[in-house]
Amino acid sequence: MLTIPYRETSRRAYAAVQSAASGGIARAAPSASLAAAHADDAPAVRLFTETLREAARRNASDLHVEPLEHGWRIRLRIDGVLHEAARPPAHLRDPFITRVKVLARMDIAERRIPLDGRLRLAPSGPAQPAEDYRVNSLPTLFGEKLVLRRLEALPANLSLAALGLDEAQQEIVAEAIRAPHGLALVTGPTGSGKTLSLYCFLQRLNNDSRNLCSVEDPAEIQLAGINQVNVREKAGLTFALALRALLRQDPDVVMIGEIRDEETASVAVKAAQTGHLVLSTLHTNDAPAAAARLIDIGVEPYNLAGALRLVTAQRLVRKLCTQCRALAGESAATLRAAGLDAGHPIYAARGCEACHGIGYRGRIGIHEVMPISDALRDLIVAKQGARVIARQAREEGVATLREAALGRVRDGTTSLAEALAATDSP
Ligand SMILES: [Zn+2]
């Protein structure tokens, strides 16, 4: 299906987009063929506007434009799960993709290599904010696939409670990040909300008397008052290099988007030992695995034990739609096997108009919060593995992610199925 005379199509569509951008009136006197092209593209433009409006209304995080062997489809990622939003007529695909690429300032003639772009959609009403999207293209077997990621503004006054931390956990986190120096790590897989947690920590620390910096790949949200640096591996600006440069700029608090190599890890640990508060994320399943991972990639156990103050792990669980959630009919045996009281009512997803038939609306974080005690410090120095560290943490009352998730089942926030799926360690 790559045999469509693309340049011709794209040029026509480009003209139509330009025309639409100038209020629907072509600047030059339109030729007959341009007028015809415009008529062809108007439905694609309308589909584009409606799709992005739908994505915003349903609070989708990503929008996938996928060519298929026959036709194409648009899917929205809502609360971490993809849902098909439309399967529009085949002839609208190319004008649709061209419209996105033009607005994202991507080369419309280049469809053989992956491209990146960014687009901003003007507010749809007086009270509406502008919508920003990061756009990526990928040449697939059946044509170009686009993914549009919605770049959301940080929710105003984002609190530790809004992240889903319970009161005791909030106190532990607040105390750890109040410290003038040390390392605090948020762990979890991709898409578990780690970055939002770090942003929330930064926001709490943000004031005129502190120099806050971040190194990210890339910065997801722009934060007022924080010096954010984007890593550019291609240009040679790696995490470690950016971090070293930033440490020469007299920082108080440093956020590192992710620790994934020995050099970054060592610089982070050293910075945390020399008067800086360092916040970062790490890809591990749970909090006890973090120390072992850092030692594995080459950090000195003694230095790590000295620097580390707090490790948290997190997942996101979907919240049951409160309009339609229904009492769950799980058997007493199932409940007991999951560690729940057989007599306690729990809820399951159903689906209604308010939640577009999904049964869930929005997500909340569940957290394992492990402050580094003296006993844990000793275990780290002794190079003990994750299992030994976990045993000590449990003795000190650190709840597992599964336990935190079950707490959200008990209070009716989520379903048992969702809680088990979210905490099913790979
Ligand atoms: Zn519902």
Tab-separated table of C-alpha atoms and ligand atoms in Angstrom:
chain	number	residue	atom	x	y	z
A	1	MET	CA	0.000	0.000	0.000
A	2	LEU	CA	3.106	2.114	-0.333
A	3	THR	CA	2.378	2.671	-3.995
A	4	ILE	CA	0.183	5.719	-3.461
A	5	PRO	CA	1.807	8.706	-5.230
A	6	TYR	CA	2.782	10.137	-1.881
A	7	ARG	CA	4.391	13.409	-2.862
A	8	GLU	CA	1.381	14.382	-4.891
A	9	THR	CA	-1.000	13.484	-2.073
A	10	SER	CA	1.060	15.185	0.562
A	11	ARG	CA	1.466	18.363	-1.420
A	12	ARG	CA	-2.250	18.596	-1.939
A	13	ALA	CA	-2.903	17.885	1.702
A	14	TYR	CA	-0.282	20.412	2.744
A	15	ALA	CA	-2.009	23.053	0.649
A	16	ALA	CA	-5.308	22.121	2.249
A	17	VAL	CA	-3.827	22.361	5.725
A	18	GLN	CA	-2.300	25.723	4.941
A	19	SER	CA	-5.632	26.817	3.611
A	20	ALA	CA	-7.461	25.543	6.685
A	21	ALA	CA	-4.907	27.290	8.903
A	22	SER	CA	-5.669	30.597	7.248
A	23	GLY	CA	-9.310	30.329	8.147
A	24	GLY	CA	-10.383	27.988	5.416
A	25	ILE	CA	-9.738	30.528	2.675
A	26	ALA	CA	-6.860	29.815	0.339
A	27	ARG	CA	-4.591	32.820	0.094
A	28	ALA	CA	-4.105	32.561	-3.642
A	29	ALA	CA	-7.058	32.067	-5.919
A	30	PRO	CA	-7.627	28.317	-5.611
A	31	SER	CA	-7.230	26.274	-8.726
A	32	ALA	CA	-9.915	23.757	-9.508
A	33	SER	CA	-7.668	20.855	-8.443
A	34	LEU	CA	-6.748	22.515	-5.136
A	35	ALA	CA	-10.416	23.103	-4.369
A	36	ALA	CA	-11.062	19.447	-5.098
A	37	ALA	CA	-8.147	18.419	-2.886
A	38	HIS	CA	-9.512	20.551	-0.102
A	39	ALA	CA	-12.871	18.866	-0.381
A	40	ASP	CA	-11.069	15.492	-0.117
A	41	ASP	CA	-9.102	16.501	2.945
A	42	ALA	CA	-11.829	18.270	4.910
A	43	PRO	CA	-13.127	14.981	6.394
A	44	ALA	CA	-9.572	14.058	7.478
A	45	VAL	CA	-9.127	17.441	9.136
A	46	ARG	CA	-12.459	17.039	10.877
A	47	LEU	CA	-11.522	13.514	11.976
A	48	PHE	CA	-8.209	14.810	13.326
A	49	THR	CA	-9.874	17.543	15.389
A	50	GLU	CA	-12.529	15.175	16.714
A	51	THR	CA	-9.986	12.484	17.581
A	52	LEU	CA	-7.775	14.856	19.567
A	53	ARG	CA	-10.805	16.253	21.335
A	54	GLU	CA	-11.902	12.732	22.214
A	55	ALA	CA	-8.390	11.930	23.492
A	56	ALA	CA	-8.482	14.976	25.770
A	57	ARG	CA	-12.038	14.288	26.962
A	58	ARG	CA	-11.201	10.702	27.875
A	59	ASN	CA	-7.869	11.747	29.366
A	60	ALA	CA	-5.872	9.468	27.082
A	61	SER	CA	-2.103	9.521	27.548
A	62	ASP	CA	-1.270	8.390	24.009
A	63	LEU	CA	-2.948	8.263	20.649
A	64	HIS	CA	-1.888	5.552	18.167
A	65	VAL	CA	-2.479	5.965	14.446
A	66	GLU	CA	-1.920	2.499	13.007
A	67	PRO	CA	-1.847	1.364	9.395
A	68	LEU	CA	-3.190	-2.170	8.978
A	69	GLU	CA	-2.996	-4.565	6.060
A	70	HIS	CA	-6.519	-3.476	5.191
A	71	GLY	CA	-7.365	0.023	6.359
A	72	TRP	CA	-6.169	1.672	9.554
A	73	ARG	CA	-7.259	2.340	13.081
A	74	ILE	CA	-6.908	4.870	15.875
A	75	ARG	CA	-6.390	3.648	19.421
A	76	LEU	CA	-6.233	5.603	22.675
A	77	ARG	CA	-4.263	4.602	25.751
A	78	ILE	CA	-6.483	5.312	28.732
A	79	ASP	CA	-5.262	4.526	32.236
A	80	GLY	CA	-2.487	2.390	30.788
A	81	VAL	CA	-4.682	0.250	28.492
A	82	LEU	CA	-5.204	0.692	24.727
A	83	HIS	CA	-8.770	1.016	23.454
A	84	GLU	CA	-9.824	1.228	19.819
A	85	ALA	CA	-11.374	4.648	19.187
A	86	ALA	CA	-12.039	4.481	15.438
A	87	ARG	CA	-11.528	2.526	12.212
A	88	PRO	CA	-11.985	5.347	9.697
A	89	PRO	CA	-12.300	4.872	5.916
A	90	ALA	CA	-9.010	3.933	4.231
A	91	HIS	CA	-8.849	7.019	2.007
A	92	LEU	CA	-8.642	9.311	5.047
A	93	ARG	CA	-5.442	7.734	6.332
A	94	ASP	CA	-2.840	9.594	4.291
A	95	PRO	CA	-4.422	13.046	4.644
A	96	PHE	CA	-4.808	12.375	8.373
A	97	ILE	CA	-1.148	11.398	8.817
A	98	THR	CA	-0.042	14.353	6.696
A	99	ARG	CA	-2.122	16.727	8.796
A	100	VAL	CA	-0.433	15.479	11.983
A	101	LYS	CA	3.048	15.660	10.444
A	102	VAL	CA	2.536	19.169	9.101
A	103	LEU	CA	1.316	20.444	12.453
A	104	ALA	CA	4.188	18.648	14.220
A	105	ARG	CA	6.690	20.231	11.773
A	106	MET	CA	7.853	16.845	10.533
A	107	ASP	CA	9.096	16.233	6.985
A	108	ILE	CA	5.978	15.057	5.183
A	109	ALA	CA	7.981	13.653	2.277
A	110	GLU	CA	10.077	11.407	4.529
A	111	ARG	CA	8.311	8.223	5.489
A	112	ARG	CA	11.131	5.687	5.436
A	113	ILE	CA	12.839	6.623	8.690
A	114	PRO	CA	11.452	7.398	12.172
A	115	LEU	CA	10.782	11.082	12.818
A	116	ASP	CA	10.047	13.147	15.919
A	117	GLY	CA	7.962	16.264	16.236
A	118	ARG	CA	5.839	18.289	18.552
A	119	LEU	CA	2.485	19.887	18.046
A	120	ARG	CA	0.364	22.305	20.002
A	121	LEU	CA	-3.373	22.393	19.604
A	122	ALA	CA	-5.070	25.714	20.330
A	123	PRO	CA	-7.620	25.661	23.172
A	124	SER	CA	-11.026	24.430	22.056
A	125	GLY	CA	-12.839	26.832	24.392
A	126	PRO	CA	-12.153	29.817	26.658
A	127	ALA	CA	-11.683	27.684	29.788
A	128	GLN	CA	-9.675	24.995	27.973
A	129	PRO	CA	-5.880	24.808	28.088
A	130	ALA	CA	-3.789	24.366	24.933
A	131	GLU	CA	-2.892	20.723	24.300
A	132	ASP	CA	0.731	19.734	23.652
A	133	TYR	CA	1.740	16.500	21.972
A	134	ARG	CA	5.045	14.784	21.284
A	135	VAL	CA	4.746	12.969	17.947
A	136	ASN	CA	6.806	10.014	16.693
A	137	SER	CA	6.571	8.211	13.385
A	138	LEU	CA	7.714	4.686	12.610
A	139	PRO	CA	7.776	3.056	9.166
A	140	THR	CA	5.909	-0.249	9.502
A	141	LEU	CA	5.123	-2.897	6.878
A	142	PHE	CA	1.798	-1.295	6.052
A	143	GLY	CA	2.838	2.342	6.212
A	144	GLU	CA	3.691	5.007	8.698
A	145	LYS	CA	2.535	4.532	12.258
A	146	LEU	CA	2.228	7.619	14.437
A	147	VAL	CA	2.108	7.867	18.201
A	148	LEU	CA	1.029	11.145	19.759
A	149	ARG	CA	1.844	11.462	23.444
A	150	ARG	CA	-0.120	14.068	25.351
A	151	LEU	CA	2.210	16.248	27.379
A	152	GLU	CA	0.239	17.151	30.420
A	153	ALA	CA	0.792	20.048	32.723
A	154	LEU	CA	1.704	19.068	36.273
A	155	PRO	CA	-1.509	19.044	38.285
A	156	ALA	CA	-1.585	22.184	40.443
A	157	ASN	CA	-0.702	21.552	44.114
A	158	LEU	CA	0.103	17.899	43.492
A	159	SER	CA	0.335	16.411	46.984
A	160	LEU	CA	1.974	13.269	48.340
A	161	ALA	CA	-1.547	12.087	49.200
A	162	ALA	CA	-2.625	12.533	45.563
A	163	LEU	CA	0.193	10.154	44.533
A	164	GLY	CA	-1.566	7.498	46.615
A	165	LEU	CA	0.829	7.419	49.593
A	166	ASP	CA	-0.913	6.672	52.889
A	167	GLU	CA	-0.353	8.952	55.871
A	168	ALA	CA	2.514	7.005	57.394
A	169	GLN	CA	4.223	6.755	53.992
A	170	GLN	CA	3.774	10.487	53.397
A	171	GLU	CA	5.589	11.247	56.643
A	172	ILE	CA	8.504	8.961	55.787
A	173	VAL	CA	8.884	10.479	52.302
A	174	ALA	CA	8.556	14.050	53.588
A	175	GLU	CA	11.263	13.419	56.174
A	176	ALA	CA	13.645	11.828	53.667
A	177	ILE	CA	13.381	14.657	51.145
A	178	ARG	CA	13.632	17.300	53.844
A	179	ALA	CA	17.182	16.111	54.490
A	180	PRO	CA	19.899	18.396	53.051
A	181	HIS	CA	21.744	15.510	51.425
A	182	GLY	CA	21.354	11.864	50.546
A	183	LEU	CA	19.890	9.680	47.828
A	184	ALA	CA	16.180	8.900	47.457
A	185	LEU	CA	15.144	6.391	44.791
A	186	VAL	CA	11.772	5.632	43.241
A	187	THR	CA	11.697	2.217	41.568
A	188	GLY	CA	9.266	0.456	39.269
A	189	PRO	CA	8.797	-0.512	35.634
A	190	THR	CA	8.206	1.945	32.781
A	191	GLY	CA	4.810	3.612	33.057
A	192	SER	CA	4.443	3.144	36.810
A	193	GLY	CA	4.340	6.876	37.530
A	194	LYS	CA	7.905	7.225	38.908
A	195	THR	CA	8.601	10.533	37.163
A	196	LEU	CA	5.413	12.120	38.443
A	197	SER	CA	6.438	11.143	41.981
A	198	LEU	CA	9.840	12.778	41.535
A	199	TYR	CA	8.198	15.914	40.130
A	200	CYS	CA	5.944	15.997	43.169
A	201	PHE	CA	8.992	15.733	45.481
A	202	LEU	CA	10.751	18.507	43.530
A	203	GLN	CA	7.701	20.726	43.696
A	204	ARG	CA	7.630	20.399	47.486
A	205	LEU	CA	11.292	21.464	47.648
A	206	ASN	CA	10.963	24.269	45.105
A	207	ASN	CA	11.536	27.715	46.584
A	208	ASP	CA	13.614	30.806	45.914
A	209	SER	CA	16.422	29.812	48.254
A	210	ARG	CA	17.268	26.504	46.572
A	211	ASN	CA	18.885	25.621	43.253
A	212	LEU	CA	16.930	22.688	41.851
A	213	CYS	CA	18.154	20.927	38.716
A	214	SER	CA	17.120	17.917	36.725
A	215	VAL	CA	18.692	15.767	34.008
A	216	GLU	CA	16.061	13.936	32.023
A	217	ASP	CA	15.628	11.938	28.841
A	218	PRO	CA	13.569	13.931	27.963
A	219	ALA	CA	11.868	16.345	30.371
A	220	GLU	CA	8.230	15.208	30.441
A	221	ILE	CA	6.766	18.300	32.022
A	222	GLN	CA	8.186	21.803	32.249
A	223	LEU	CA	8.509	22.899	35.859
A	224	ALA	CA	8.715	26.573	36.755
A	225	GLY	CA	11.764	27.385	38.850
A	226	ILE	CA	13.649	24.187	38.068
A	227	ASN	CA	16.666	24.028	35.745
A	228	GLN	CA	15.839	21.112	33.508
A	229	VAL	CA	18.433	19.599	31.172
A	230	ASN	CA	17.566	17.174	28.385
A	231	VAL	CA	20.026	14.338	27.763
A	232	ARG	CA	21.109	14.197	24.101
A	233	GLU	CA	22.952	10.918	23.660
A	234	LYS	CA	23.411	11.487	19.911
A	235	ALA	CA	25.198	14.777	20.554
A	236	GLY	CA	27.287	13.160	23.296
A	237	LEU	CA	25.399	14.710	26.213
A	238	THR	CA	24.889	11.590	28.332
A	239	PHE	CA	23.293	11.392	31.783
A	240	ALA	CA	26.715	11.216	33.396
A	241	LEU	CA	28.142	14.152	31.440
A	242	ALA	CA	25.095	16.366	32.037
A	243	LEU	CA	25.153	15.413	35.691
A	244	ARG	CA	28.827	16.332	36.124
A	245	ALA	CA	28.212	19.704	34.448
A	246	LEU	CA	25.187	20.378	36.576
A	247	LEU	CA	27.057	19.539	39.780
A	248	ARG	CA	29.500	22.341	38.990
A	249	GLN	CA	26.542	24.750	39.016
A	250	ASP	CA	26.134	24.815	42.780
A	251	PRO	CA	22.937	22.750	43.038
A	252	ASP	CA	21.020	21.949	46.235
A	253	VAL	CA	18.669	19.333	44.829
A	254	VAL	CA	19.400	17.195	41.778
A	255	MET	CA	16.888	15.006	40.009
A	256	ILE	CA	18.258	12.347	37.659
A	257	GLY	CA	15.555	10.954	35.357
A	258	GLU	CA	16.948	7.450	35.587
A	259	ILE	CA	20.081	5.674	36.816
A	260	ARG	CA	20.975	3.043	34.250
A	261	ASP	CA	24.768	2.888	34.099
A	262	GLU	CA	27.703	2.661	36.460
A	263	GLU	CA	29.023	6.146	35.757
A	264	THR	CA	25.716	7.895	36.468
A	265	ALA	CA	25.171	5.747	39.558
A	266	SER	CA	28.599	6.557	40.968
A	267	VAL	CA	28.309	10.293	40.300
A	268	ALA	CA	24.835	10.269	41.888
A	269	VAL	CA	26.053	8.474	45.006
A	270	LYS	CA	29.062	10.753	45.315
A	271	ALA	CA	26.877	13.861	44.938
A	272	ALA	CA	24.521	12.550	47.622
A	273	GLN	CA	27.498	12.083	49.955
A	274	THR	CA	28.845	15.568	49.352
A	275	GLY	CA	25.982	17.789	50.410
A	276	HIS	CA	23.344	17.353	47.712
A	277	LEU	CA	19.925	15.823	47.836
A	278	VAL	CA	19.719	13.466	44.852
A	279	LEU	CA	16.412	12.072	43.602
A	280	SER	CA	16.280	9.406	40.923
A	281	THR	CA	14.506	6.355	39.538
A	282	LEU	CA	15.666	2.810	38.986
A	283	HIS	CA	14.175	-0.142	37.100
A	284	THR	CA	13.640	-2.760	39.770
A	285	ASN	CA	10.534	-4.707	40.772
A	286	ASP	CA	10.579	-3.657	44.390
A	287	ALA	CA	12.410	-1.473	46.885
A	288	PRO	CA	14.645	-4.179	48.447
A	289	ALA	CA	16.106	-5.002	45.003
A	290	ALA	CA	17.426	-1.450	44.483
A	291	ALA	CA	20.603	-1.685	46.577
A	292	ALA	CA	21.591	-5.004	45.036
A	293	ARG	CA	21.057	-3.562	41.561
A	294	LEU	CA	23.275	-0.547	42.231
A	295	ILE	CA	25.997	-2.752	43.708
A	296	ASP	CA	25.649	-5.012	40.635
A	297	ILE	CA	26.293	-2.132	38.262
A	298	GLY	CA	29.388	-1.175	40.189
A	299	VAL	CA	28.614	1.176	43.085
A	300	GLU	CA	30.738	0.612	46.205
A	301	PRO	CA	28.466	-0.917	48.912
A	302	TYR	CA	30.037	1.278	51.582
A	303	ASN	CA	29.398	4.489	49.626
A	304	LEU	CA	25.877	3.407	48.743
A	305	ALA	CA	25.013	2.612	52.351
A	306	GLY	CA	26.286	6.036	53.357
A	307	ALA	CA	24.263	7.893	50.739
A	308	LEU	CA	20.965	6.018	50.550
A	309	ARG	CA	18.089	7.396	52.651
A	310	LEU	CA	14.954	6.084	51.059
A	311	VAL	CA	13.816	3.621	48.412
A	312	THR	CA	10.238	3.405	47.249
A	313	ALA	CA	8.619	1.132	44.684
A	314	GLN	CA	5.378	1.877	42.941
A	315	ARG	CA	2.716	0.723	40.497
A	316	LEU	CA	-0.406	2.374	39.169
A	317	VAL	CA	-3.777	0.678	39.610
A	318	ARG	CA	-6.925	1.707	37.798
A	319	LYS	CA	-9.662	3.094	40.005
A	320	LEU	CA	-13.108	1.551	39.736
A	321	CYS	CA	-15.697	3.852	38.189
A	322	THR	CA	-17.730	4.971	41.196
A	323	GLN	CA	-20.849	5.323	39.021
A	324	CYS	CA	-21.080	1.655	38.183
A	325	ARG	CA	-18.797	-0.467	40.411
A	326	ALA	CA	-20.653	-3.526	41.660
A	327	LEU	CA	-20.209	-5.832	44.642
A	328	ALA	CA	-17.873	-8.624	43.567
A	329	GLY	CA	-19.027	-12.209	43.733
A	330	GLU	CA	-15.639	-13.754	44.582
A	331	SER	CA	-15.849	-16.923	46.649
A	332	ALA	CA	-14.627	-16.952	50.237
A	333	ALA	CA	-11.798	-19.237	49.149
A	334	THR	CA	-10.593	-16.790	46.464
A	335	LEU	CA	-10.664	-13.923	48.949
A	336	ARG	CA	-8.754	-15.877	51.576
A	337	ALA	CA	-6.188	-17.003	49.017
A	338	ALA	CA	-5.596	-13.339	48.138
A	339	GLY	CA	-5.226	-12.434	51.801
A	340	LEU	CA	-8.596	-10.694	52.206
A	341	ASP	CA	-11.294	-11.268	54.848
A	342	ALA	CA	-14.032	-13.453	53.419
A	343	GLY	CA	-16.717	-11.280	55.045
A	344	HIS	CA	-15.433	-7.926	53.776
A	345	PRO	CA	-17.325	-6.545	50.743
A	346	ILE	CA	-15.154	-5.777	47.713
A	347	TYR	CA	-16.066	-4.339	44.325
A	348	ALA	CA	-15.621	-5.324	40.689
A	349	ALA	CA	-15.652	-3.396	37.388
A	350	ARG	CA	-18.891	-3.242	35.434
A	351	GLY	CA	-18.999	-0.439	32.835
A	352	CYS	CA	-21.395	2.427	32.182
A	353	GLU	CA	-21.726	5.527	30.064
A	354	ALA	CA	-19.586	7.618	32.416
A	355	CYS	CA	-16.588	5.270	32.001
A	356	HIS	CA	-17.237	4.440	28.294
A	357	GLY	CA	-18.046	0.868	29.275
A	358	ILE	CA	-14.569	0.238	30.730
A	359	GLY	CA	-15.519	0.057	34.416
A	360	TYR	CA	-12.467	2.072	35.522
A	361	ARG	CA	-11.738	5.797	35.544
A	362	GLY	CA	-8.348	7.251	36.447
A	363	ARG	CA	-5.471	5.628	38.287
A	364	ILE	CA	-3.792	5.872	41.654
A	365	GLY	CA	-0.322	4.871	42.820
A	366	ILE	CA	0.347	2.091	45.278
A	367	HIS	CA	3.650	2.272	47.074
A	368	GLU	CA	6.227	0.338	49.030
A	369	VAL	CA	8.128	2.869	51.150
A	370	MET	CA	11.411	1.677	52.636
A	371	PRO	CA	13.428	4.153	54.728
A	372	ILE	CA	17.024	2.990	55.142
A	373	SER	CA	17.463	2.002	58.801
A	374	ASP	CA	20.806	1.291	60.444
A	375	ALA	CA	20.087	-2.424	60.155
A	376	LEU	CA	19.431	-2.096	56.412
A	377	ARG	CA	22.591	-0.012	56.040
A	378	ASP	CA	24.609	-2.813	57.630
A	379	LEU	CA	23.090	-5.345	55.246
A	380	ILE	CA	23.998	-3.145	52.261
A	381	VAL	CA	27.598	-2.774	53.454
A	382	ALA	CA	27.692	-6.563	53.851
A	383	LYS	CA	26.541	-6.889	50.217
A	384	GLN	CA	23.455	-8.851	51.190
A	385	GLY	CA	21.011	-9.687	48.411
A	386	ALA	CA	17.481	-8.406	47.872
A	387	ARG	CA	15.901	-11.294	49.771
A	388	VAL	CA	17.784	-10.603	52.988
A	389	ILE	CA	17.084	-6.880	52.696
A	390	ALA	CA	13.393	-7.605	52.071
A	391	ARG	CA	13.177	-9.827	55.176
A	392	GLN	CA	14.636	-7.043	57.322
A	393	ALA	CA	12.334	-4.437	55.741
A	394	ARG	CA	9.245	-6.560	56.478
A	395	GLU	CA	10.413	-6.917	60.075
A	396	GLU	CA	10.589	-3.150	60.250
A	397	GLY	CA	6.981	-2.920	59.043
A	398	VAL	CA	7.512	-2.013	55.366
A	399	ALA	CA	4.405	-3.229	53.511
A	400	THR	CA	4.848	-4.915	50.125
A	401	LEU	CA	3.276	-3.556	46.941
A	402	ARG	CA	0.814	-6.451	47.031
A	403	GLU	CA	-0.242	-5.537	50.566
A	404	ALA	CA	-0.659	-1.896	49.542
A	405	ALA	CA	-2.742	-2.948	46.531
A	406	LEU	CA	-4.981	-5.164	48.670
A	407	GLY	CA	-5.546	-2.175	50.938
A	408	ARG	CA	-7.006	-0.404	47.887
A	409	VAL	CA	-9.247	-3.398	47.214
A	410	ARG	CA	-10.498	-3.335	50.810
A	411	ASP	CA	-11.406	0.343	50.642
A	412	GLY	CA	-13.230	-0.145	47.333
A	413	THR	CA	-10.841	1.952	45.219
A	414	THR	CA	-9.939	-0.877	42.879
A	415	SER	CA	-10.880	-4.465	42.052
A	416	LEU	CA	-9.109	-7.623	43.177
A	417	ALA	CA	-8.297	-8.483	39.541
A	418	GLU	CA	-6.636	-5.100	38.981
A	419	ALA	CA	-4.686	-5.256	42.249
A	420	LEU	CA	-3.349	-8.737	41.480
A	421	ALA	CA	-2.453	-7.847	37.885
A	422	ALA	CA	-0.640	-4.650	38.890
A	423	THR	CA	1.489	-6.399	41.497
A	424	ASP	CA	2.174	-9.595	39.588
A	425	SER	CA	5.958	-9.304	39.445
A	426	PRO	CA	7.367	-10.474	36.135
B	1	ZN	ZN	-18.803	3.377	34.963
